[in-house]
GROMACS .gro file of N, CA, C and O in nm:
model
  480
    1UNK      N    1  -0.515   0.027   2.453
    1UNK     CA    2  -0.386   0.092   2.462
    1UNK      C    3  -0.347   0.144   2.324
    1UNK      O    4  -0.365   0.080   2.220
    2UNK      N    5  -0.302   0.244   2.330
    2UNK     CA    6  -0.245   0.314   2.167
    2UNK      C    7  -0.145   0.271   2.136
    2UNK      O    8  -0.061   0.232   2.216
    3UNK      N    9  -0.135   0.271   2.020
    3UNK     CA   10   0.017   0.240   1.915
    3UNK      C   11   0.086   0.357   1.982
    3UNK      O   12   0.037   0.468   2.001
    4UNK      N   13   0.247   0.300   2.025
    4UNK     CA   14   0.333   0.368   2.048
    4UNK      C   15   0.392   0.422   1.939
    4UNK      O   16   0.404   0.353   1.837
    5UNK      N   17   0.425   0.515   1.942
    5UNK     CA   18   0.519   0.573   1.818
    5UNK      C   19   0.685   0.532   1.826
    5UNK      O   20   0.766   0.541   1.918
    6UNK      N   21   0.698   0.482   1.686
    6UNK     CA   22   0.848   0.432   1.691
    6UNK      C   23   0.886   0.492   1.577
    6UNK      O   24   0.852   0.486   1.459
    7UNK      N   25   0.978   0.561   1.648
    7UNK     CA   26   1.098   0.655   1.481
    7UNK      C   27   1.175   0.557   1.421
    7UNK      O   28   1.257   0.495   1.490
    8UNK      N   29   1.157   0.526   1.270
    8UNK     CA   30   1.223   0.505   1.168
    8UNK      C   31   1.340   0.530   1.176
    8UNK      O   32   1.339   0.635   1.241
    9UNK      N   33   1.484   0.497   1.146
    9UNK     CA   34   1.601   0.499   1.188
    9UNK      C   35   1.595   0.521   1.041
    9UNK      O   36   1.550   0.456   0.946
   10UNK      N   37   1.680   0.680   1.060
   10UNK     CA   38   1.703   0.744   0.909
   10UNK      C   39   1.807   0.627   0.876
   10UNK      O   40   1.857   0.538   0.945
   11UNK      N   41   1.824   0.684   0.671
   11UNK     CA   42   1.921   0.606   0.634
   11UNK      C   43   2.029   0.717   0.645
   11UNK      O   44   2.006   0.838   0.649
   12UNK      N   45   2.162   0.651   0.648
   12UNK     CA   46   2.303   0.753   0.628
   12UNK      C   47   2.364   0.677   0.534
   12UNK      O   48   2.378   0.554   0.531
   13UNK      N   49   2.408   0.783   0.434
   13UNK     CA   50   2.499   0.738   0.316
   13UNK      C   51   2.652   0.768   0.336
   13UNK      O   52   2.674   0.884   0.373
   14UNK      N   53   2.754   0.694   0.322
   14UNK     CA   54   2.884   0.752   0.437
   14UNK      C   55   3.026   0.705   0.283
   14UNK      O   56   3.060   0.599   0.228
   15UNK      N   57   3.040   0.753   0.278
   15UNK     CA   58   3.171   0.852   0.199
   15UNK      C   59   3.302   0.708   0.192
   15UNK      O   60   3.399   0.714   0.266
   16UNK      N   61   3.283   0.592   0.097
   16UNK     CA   62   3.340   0.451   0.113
   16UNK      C   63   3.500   0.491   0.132
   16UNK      O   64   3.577   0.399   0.161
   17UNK      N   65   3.549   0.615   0.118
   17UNK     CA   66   3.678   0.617   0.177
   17UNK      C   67   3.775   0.624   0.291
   17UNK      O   68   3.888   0.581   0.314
   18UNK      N   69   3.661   0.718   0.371
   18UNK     CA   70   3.667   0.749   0.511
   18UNK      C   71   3.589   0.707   0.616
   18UNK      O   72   3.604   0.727   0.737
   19UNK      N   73   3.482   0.633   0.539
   19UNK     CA   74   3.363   0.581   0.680
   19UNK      C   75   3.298   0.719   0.684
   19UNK      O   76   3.185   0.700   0.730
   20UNK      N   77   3.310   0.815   0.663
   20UNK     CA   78   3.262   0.922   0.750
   20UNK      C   79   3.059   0.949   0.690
   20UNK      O   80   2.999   0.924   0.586
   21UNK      N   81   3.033   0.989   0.782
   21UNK     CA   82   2.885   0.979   0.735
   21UNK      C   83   2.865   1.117   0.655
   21UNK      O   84   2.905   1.223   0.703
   22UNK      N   85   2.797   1.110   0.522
   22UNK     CA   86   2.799   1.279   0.413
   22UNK      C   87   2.671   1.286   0.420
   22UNK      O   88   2.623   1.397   0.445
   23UNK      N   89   2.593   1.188   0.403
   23UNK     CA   90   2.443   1.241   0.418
   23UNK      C   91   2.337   1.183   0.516
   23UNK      O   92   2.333   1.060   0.505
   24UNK      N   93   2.267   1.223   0.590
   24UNK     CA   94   2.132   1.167   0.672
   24UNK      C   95   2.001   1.177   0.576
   24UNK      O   96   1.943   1.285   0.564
   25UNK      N   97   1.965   1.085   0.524
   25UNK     CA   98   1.822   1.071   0.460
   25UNK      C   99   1.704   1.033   0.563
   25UNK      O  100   1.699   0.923   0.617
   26UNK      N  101   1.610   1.137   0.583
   26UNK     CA  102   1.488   1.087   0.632
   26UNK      C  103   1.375   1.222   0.633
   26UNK      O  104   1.414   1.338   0.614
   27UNK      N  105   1.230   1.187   0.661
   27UNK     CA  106   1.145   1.297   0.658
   27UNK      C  107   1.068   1.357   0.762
   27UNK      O  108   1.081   1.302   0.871
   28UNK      N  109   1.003   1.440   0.757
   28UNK     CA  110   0.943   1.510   0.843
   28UNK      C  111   0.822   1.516   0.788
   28UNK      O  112   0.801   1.499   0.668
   29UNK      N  113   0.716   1.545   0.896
   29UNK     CA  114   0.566   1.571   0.845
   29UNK      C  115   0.588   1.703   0.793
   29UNK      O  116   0.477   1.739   0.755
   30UNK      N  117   0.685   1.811   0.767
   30UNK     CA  118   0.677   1.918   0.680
   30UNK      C  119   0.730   1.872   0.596
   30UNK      O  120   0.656   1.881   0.498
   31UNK      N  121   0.844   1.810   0.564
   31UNK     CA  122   0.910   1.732   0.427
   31UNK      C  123   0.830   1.681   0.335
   31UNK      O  124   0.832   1.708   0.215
   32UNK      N  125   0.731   1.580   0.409
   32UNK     CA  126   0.619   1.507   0.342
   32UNK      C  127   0.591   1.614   0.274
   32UNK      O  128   0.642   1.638   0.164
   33UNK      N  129   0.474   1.715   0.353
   33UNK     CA  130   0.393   1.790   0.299
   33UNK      C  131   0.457   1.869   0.155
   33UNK      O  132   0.407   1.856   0.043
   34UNK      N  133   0.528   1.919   0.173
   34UNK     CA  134   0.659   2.008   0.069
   34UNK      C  135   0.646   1.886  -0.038
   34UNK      O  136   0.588   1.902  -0.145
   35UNK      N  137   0.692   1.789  -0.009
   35UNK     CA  138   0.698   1.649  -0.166
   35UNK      C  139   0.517   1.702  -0.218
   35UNK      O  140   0.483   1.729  -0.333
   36UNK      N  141   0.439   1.704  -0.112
   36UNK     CA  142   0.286   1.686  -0.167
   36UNK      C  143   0.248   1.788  -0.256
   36UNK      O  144   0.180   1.788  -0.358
   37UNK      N  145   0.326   1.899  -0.176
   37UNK     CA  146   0.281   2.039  -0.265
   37UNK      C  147   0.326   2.028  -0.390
   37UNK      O  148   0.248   2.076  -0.472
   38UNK      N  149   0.441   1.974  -0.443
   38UNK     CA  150   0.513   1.994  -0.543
   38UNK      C  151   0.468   1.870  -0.615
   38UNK      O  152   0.540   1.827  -0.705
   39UNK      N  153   0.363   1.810  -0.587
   39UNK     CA  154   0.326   1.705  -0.711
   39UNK      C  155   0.350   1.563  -0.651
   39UNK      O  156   0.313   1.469  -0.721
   40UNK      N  157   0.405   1.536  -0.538
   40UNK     CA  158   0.468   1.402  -0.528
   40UNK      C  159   0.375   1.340  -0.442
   40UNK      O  160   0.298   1.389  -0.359
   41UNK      N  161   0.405   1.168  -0.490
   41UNK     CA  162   0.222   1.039  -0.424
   41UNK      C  163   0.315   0.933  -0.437
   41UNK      O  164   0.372   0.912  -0.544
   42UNK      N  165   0.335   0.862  -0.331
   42UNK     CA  166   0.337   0.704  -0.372
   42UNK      C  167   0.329   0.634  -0.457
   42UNK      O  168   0.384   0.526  -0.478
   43UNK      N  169   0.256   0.691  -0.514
   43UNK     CA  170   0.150   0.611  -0.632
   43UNK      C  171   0.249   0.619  -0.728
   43UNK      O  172   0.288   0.518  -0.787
   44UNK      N  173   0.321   0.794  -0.759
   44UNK     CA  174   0.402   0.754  -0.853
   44UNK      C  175   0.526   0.628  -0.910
   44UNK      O  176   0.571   0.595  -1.020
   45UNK      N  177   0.546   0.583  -0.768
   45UNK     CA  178   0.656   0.476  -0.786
   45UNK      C  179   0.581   0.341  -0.851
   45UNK      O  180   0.644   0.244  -0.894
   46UNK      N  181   0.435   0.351  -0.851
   46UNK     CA  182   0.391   0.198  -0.882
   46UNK      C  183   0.407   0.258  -1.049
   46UNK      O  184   0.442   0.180  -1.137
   47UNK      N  185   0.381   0.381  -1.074
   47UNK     CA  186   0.340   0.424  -1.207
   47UNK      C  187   0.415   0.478  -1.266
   47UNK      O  188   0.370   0.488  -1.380
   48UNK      N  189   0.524   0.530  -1.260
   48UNK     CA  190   0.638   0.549  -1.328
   48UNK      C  191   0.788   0.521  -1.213
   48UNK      O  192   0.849   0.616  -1.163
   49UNK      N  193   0.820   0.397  -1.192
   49UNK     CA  194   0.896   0.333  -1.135
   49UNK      C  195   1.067   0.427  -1.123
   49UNK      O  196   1.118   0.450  -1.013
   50UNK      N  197   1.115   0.457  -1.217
   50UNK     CA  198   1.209   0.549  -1.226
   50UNK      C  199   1.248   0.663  -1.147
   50UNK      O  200   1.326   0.678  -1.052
   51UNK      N  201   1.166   0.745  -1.217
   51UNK     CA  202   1.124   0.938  -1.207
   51UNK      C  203   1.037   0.898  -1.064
   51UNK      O  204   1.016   1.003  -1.003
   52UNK      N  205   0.979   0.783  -0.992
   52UNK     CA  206   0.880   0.805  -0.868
   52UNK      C  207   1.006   0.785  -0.769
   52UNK      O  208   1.030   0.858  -0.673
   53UNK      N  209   1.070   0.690  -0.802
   53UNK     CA  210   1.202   0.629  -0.700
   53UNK      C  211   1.307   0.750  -0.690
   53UNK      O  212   1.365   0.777  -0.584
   54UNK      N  213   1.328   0.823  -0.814
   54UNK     CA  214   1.424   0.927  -0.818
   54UNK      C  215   1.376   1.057  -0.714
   54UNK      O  216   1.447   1.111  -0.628
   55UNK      N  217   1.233   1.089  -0.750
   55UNK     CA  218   1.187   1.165  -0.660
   55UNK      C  219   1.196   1.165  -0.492
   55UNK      O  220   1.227   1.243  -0.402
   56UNK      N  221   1.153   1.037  -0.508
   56UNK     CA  222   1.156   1.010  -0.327
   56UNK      C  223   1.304   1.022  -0.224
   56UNK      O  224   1.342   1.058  -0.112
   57UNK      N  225   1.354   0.963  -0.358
   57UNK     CA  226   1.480   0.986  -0.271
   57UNK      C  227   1.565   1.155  -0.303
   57UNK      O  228   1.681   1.168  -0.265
   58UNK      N  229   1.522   1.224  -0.345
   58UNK     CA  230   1.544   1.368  -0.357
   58UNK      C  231   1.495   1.428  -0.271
   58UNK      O  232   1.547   1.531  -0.229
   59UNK      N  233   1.372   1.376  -0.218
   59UNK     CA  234   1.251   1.424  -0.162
   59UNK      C  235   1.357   1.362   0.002
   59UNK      O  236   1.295   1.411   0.096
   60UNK      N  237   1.447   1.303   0.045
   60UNK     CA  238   1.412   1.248   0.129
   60UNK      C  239   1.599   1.315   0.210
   60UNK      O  240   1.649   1.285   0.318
   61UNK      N  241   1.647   1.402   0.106
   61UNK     CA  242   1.715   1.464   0.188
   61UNK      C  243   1.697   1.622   0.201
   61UNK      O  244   1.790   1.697   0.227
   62UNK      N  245   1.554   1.668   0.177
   62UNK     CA  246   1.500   1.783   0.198
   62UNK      C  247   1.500   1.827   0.354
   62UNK      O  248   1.504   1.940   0.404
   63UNK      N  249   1.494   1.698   0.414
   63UNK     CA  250   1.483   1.766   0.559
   63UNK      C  251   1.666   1.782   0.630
   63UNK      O  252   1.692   1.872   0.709
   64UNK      N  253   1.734   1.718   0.601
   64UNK     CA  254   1.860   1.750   0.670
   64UNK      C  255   1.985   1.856   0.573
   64UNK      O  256   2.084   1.916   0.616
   65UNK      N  257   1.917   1.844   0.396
   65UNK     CA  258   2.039   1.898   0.314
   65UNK      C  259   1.980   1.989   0.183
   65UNK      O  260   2.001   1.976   0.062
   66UNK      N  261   1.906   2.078   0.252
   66UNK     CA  262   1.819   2.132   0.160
   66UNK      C  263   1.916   2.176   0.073
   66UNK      O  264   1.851   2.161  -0.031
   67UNK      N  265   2.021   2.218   0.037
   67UNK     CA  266   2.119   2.276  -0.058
   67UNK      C  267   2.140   2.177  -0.173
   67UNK      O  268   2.121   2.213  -0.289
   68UNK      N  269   2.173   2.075  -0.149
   68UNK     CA  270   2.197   1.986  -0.254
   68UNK      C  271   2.090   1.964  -0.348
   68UNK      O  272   1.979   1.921  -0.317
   69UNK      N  273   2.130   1.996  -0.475
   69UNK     CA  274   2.012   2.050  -0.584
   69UNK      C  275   2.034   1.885  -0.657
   69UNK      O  276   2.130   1.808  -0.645
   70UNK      N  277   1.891   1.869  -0.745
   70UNK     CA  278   1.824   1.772  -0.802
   70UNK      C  279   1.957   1.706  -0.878
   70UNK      O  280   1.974   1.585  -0.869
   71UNK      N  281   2.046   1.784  -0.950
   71UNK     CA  282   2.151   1.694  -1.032
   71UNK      C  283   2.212   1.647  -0.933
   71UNK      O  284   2.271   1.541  -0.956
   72UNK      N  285   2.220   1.686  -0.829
   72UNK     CA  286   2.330   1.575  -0.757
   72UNK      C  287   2.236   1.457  -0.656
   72UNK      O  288   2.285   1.351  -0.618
   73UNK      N  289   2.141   1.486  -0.634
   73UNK     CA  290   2.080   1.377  -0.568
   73UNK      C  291   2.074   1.265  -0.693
   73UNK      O  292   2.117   1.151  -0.678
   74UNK      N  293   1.988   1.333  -0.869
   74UNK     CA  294   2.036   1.234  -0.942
   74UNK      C  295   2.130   1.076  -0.956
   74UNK      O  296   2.122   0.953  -0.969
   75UNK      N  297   2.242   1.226  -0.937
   75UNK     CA  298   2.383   1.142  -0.952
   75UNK      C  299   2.400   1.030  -0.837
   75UNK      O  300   2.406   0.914  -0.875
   76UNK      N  301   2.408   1.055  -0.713
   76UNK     CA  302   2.426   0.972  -0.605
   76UNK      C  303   2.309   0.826  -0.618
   76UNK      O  304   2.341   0.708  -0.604
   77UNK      N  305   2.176   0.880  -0.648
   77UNK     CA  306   2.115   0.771  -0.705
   77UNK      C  307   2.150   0.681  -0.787
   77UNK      O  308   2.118   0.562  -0.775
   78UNK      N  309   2.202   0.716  -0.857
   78UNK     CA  310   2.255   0.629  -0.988
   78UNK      C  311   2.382   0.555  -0.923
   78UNK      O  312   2.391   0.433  -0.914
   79UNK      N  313   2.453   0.623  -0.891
   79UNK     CA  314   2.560   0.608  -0.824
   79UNK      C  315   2.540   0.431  -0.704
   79UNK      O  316   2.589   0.321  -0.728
   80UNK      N  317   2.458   0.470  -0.593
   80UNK     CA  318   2.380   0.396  -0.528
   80UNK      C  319   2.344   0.226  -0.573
   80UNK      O  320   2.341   0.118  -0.513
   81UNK      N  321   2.318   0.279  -0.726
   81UNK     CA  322   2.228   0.170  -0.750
   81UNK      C  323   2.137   0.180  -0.817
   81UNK      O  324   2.113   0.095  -0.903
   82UNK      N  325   2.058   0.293  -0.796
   82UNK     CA  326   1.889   0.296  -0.829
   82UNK      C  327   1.781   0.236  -0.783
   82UNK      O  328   1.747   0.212  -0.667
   83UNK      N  329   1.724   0.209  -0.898
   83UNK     CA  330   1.632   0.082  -0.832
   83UNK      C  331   1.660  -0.004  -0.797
   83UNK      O  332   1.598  -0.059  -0.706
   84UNK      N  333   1.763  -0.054  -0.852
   84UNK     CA  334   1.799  -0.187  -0.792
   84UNK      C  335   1.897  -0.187  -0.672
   84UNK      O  336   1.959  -0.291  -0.650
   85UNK      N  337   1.914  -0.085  -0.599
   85UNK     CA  338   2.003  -0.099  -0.452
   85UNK      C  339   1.954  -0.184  -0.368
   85UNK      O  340   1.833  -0.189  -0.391
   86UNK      N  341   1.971  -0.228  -0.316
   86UNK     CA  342   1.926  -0.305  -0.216
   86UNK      C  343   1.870  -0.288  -0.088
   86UNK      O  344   1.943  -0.275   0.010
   87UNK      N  345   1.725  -0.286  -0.078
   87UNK     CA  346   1.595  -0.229  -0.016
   87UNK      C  347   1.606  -0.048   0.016
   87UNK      O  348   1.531   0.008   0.097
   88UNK      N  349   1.688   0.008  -0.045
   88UNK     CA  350   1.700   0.140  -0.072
   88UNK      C  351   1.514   0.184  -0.069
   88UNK      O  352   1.460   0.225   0.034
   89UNK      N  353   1.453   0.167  -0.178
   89UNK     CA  354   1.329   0.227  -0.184
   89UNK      C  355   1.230   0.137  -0.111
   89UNK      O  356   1.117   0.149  -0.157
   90UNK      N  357   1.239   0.057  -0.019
   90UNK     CA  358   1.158  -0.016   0.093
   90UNK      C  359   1.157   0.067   0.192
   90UNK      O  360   1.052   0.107   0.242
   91UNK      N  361   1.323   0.115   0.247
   91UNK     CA  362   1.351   0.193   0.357
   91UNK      C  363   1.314   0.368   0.384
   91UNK      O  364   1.301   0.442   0.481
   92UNK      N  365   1.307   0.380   0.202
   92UNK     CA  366   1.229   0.525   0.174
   92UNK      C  367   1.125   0.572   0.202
   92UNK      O  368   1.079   0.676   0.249
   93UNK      N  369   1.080   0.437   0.153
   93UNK     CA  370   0.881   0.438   0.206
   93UNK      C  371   0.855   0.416   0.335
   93UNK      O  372   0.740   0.437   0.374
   94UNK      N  373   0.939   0.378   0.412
   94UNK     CA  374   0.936   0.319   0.538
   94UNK      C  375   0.946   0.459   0.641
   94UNK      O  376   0.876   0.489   0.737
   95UNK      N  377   1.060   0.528   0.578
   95UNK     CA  378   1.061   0.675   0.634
   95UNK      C  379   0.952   0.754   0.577
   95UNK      O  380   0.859   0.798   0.644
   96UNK      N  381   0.966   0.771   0.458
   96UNK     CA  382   0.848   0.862   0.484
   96UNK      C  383   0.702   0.855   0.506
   96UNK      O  384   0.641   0.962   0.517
   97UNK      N  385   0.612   0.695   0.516
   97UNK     CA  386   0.503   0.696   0.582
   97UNK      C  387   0.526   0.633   0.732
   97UNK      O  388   0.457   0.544   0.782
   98UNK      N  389   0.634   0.696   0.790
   98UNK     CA  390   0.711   0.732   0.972
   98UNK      C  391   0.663   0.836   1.005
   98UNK      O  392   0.610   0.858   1.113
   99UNK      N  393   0.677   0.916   0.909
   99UNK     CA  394   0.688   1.064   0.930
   99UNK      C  395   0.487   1.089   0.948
   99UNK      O  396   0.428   1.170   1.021
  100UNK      N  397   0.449   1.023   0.886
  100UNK     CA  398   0.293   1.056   0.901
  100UNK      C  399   0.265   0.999   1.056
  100UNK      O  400   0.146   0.998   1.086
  101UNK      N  401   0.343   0.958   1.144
  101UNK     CA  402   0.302   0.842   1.256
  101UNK      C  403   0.356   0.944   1.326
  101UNK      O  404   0.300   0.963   1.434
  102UNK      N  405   0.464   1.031   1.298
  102UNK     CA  406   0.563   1.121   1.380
  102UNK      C  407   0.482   1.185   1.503
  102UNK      O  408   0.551   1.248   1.583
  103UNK      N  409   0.369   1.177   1.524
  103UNK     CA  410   0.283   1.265   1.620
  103UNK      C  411   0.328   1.140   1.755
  103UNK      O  412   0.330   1.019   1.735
  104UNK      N  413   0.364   1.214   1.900
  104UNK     CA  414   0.363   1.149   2.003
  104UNK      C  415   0.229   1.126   2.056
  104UNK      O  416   0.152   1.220   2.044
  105UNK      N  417   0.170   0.980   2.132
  105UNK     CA  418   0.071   0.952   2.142
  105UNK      C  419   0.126   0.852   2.254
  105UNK      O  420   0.212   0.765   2.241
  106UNK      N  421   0.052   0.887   2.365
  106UNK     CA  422   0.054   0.842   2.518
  106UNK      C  423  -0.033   0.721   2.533
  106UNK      O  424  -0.148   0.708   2.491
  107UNK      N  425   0.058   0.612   2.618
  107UNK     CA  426  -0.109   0.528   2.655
  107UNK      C  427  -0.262   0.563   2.669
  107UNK      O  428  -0.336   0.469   2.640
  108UNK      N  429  -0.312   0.657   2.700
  108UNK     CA  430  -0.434   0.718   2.689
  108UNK      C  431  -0.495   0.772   2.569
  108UNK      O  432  -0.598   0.835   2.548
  109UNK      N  433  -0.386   0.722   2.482
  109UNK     CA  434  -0.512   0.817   2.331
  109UNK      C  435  -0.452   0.928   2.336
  109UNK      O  436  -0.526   0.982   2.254
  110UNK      N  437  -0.368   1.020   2.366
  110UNK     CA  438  -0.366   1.146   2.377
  110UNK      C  439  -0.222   1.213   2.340
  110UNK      O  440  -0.114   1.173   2.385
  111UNK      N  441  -0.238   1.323   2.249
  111UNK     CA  442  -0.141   1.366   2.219
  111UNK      C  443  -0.014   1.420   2.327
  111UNK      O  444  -0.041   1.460   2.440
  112UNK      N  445   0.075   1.415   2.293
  112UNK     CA  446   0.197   1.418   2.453
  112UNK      C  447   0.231   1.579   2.422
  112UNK      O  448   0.259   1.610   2.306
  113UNK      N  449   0.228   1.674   2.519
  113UNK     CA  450   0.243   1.791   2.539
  113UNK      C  451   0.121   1.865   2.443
  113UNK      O  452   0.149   1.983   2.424
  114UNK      N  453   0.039   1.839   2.402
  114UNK     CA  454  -0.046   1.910   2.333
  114UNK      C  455  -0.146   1.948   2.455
  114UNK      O  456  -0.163   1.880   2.556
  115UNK      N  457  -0.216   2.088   2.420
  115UNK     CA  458  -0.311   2.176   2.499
  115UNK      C  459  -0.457   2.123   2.472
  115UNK      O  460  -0.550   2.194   2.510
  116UNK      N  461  -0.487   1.990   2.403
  116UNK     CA  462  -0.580   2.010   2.326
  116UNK      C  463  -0.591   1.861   2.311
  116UNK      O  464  -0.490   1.794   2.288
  117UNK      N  465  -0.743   1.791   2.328
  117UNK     CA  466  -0.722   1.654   2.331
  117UNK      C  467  -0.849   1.609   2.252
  117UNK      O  468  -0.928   1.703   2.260
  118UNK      N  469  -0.895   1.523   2.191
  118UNK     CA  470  -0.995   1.471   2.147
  118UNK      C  471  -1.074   1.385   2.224
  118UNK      O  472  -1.036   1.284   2.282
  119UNK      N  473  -1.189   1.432   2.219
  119UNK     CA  474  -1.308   1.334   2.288
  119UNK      C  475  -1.409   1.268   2.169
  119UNK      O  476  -1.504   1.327   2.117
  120UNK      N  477  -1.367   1.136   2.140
  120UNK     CA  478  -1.443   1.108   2.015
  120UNK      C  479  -1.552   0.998   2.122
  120UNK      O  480  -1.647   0.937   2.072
   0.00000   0.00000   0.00000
């Protein structure tokens, strides 16, 4: 039987005055790809802990808020916490290697609405 696919429950960052929700953080297998093109790996967070954590989470409201430019994702980071928020960059990684799983896959092995199936 195949691994079912289970979506990652984006994070929402919500505005401590009003409750109201301001941002949806999470990725897409084009989001991913876009971080890849532009230089960005996992790896960076083991290897420059900072600038890798800052990235990801810049990287991770590309798919719902493409407008909001790098100084202000900055800021909200910092803002947040940083590194040290609390499982902030657990839940990052969590979304964005989701997003690599994002393909629907049927009890049978088989992609769901796809024209096109693999016979391995």
């Amino acid at each position: 039987m195949a691994e079912k696919n289970v979506k990652v429950r984006p994070i929402v960052i919500k505005d401590v005055e009003t409750g109201e929700a301001k941002y949806t953080l999470e990725f897409s297998r084009s989001t991913v790809a876009m971080a890849e093109r532009q230089g960005f790996s996992l790896d960076q967070i083991k290897q420059f802990p900072l600038t890798g954590c800052q990235n990801l989470f810049h990287f991770a409201f590309q798919m719902h808020h493409r407008a909001i430019d790098r100084r202000k994702t900055d800021e909200l980071f910092d803002e947040l916490g940083g590194i040290e928020a609390n499982g902030l960059m657990e839940r990052l990684i969590e979304l964005y290697n989701g997003a690599m799983r994002s393909t629907k896959i049927d009890d049978n092995g088989e992609v769901k609405n796809a024209r096109f199936a693999l016979d391995l």
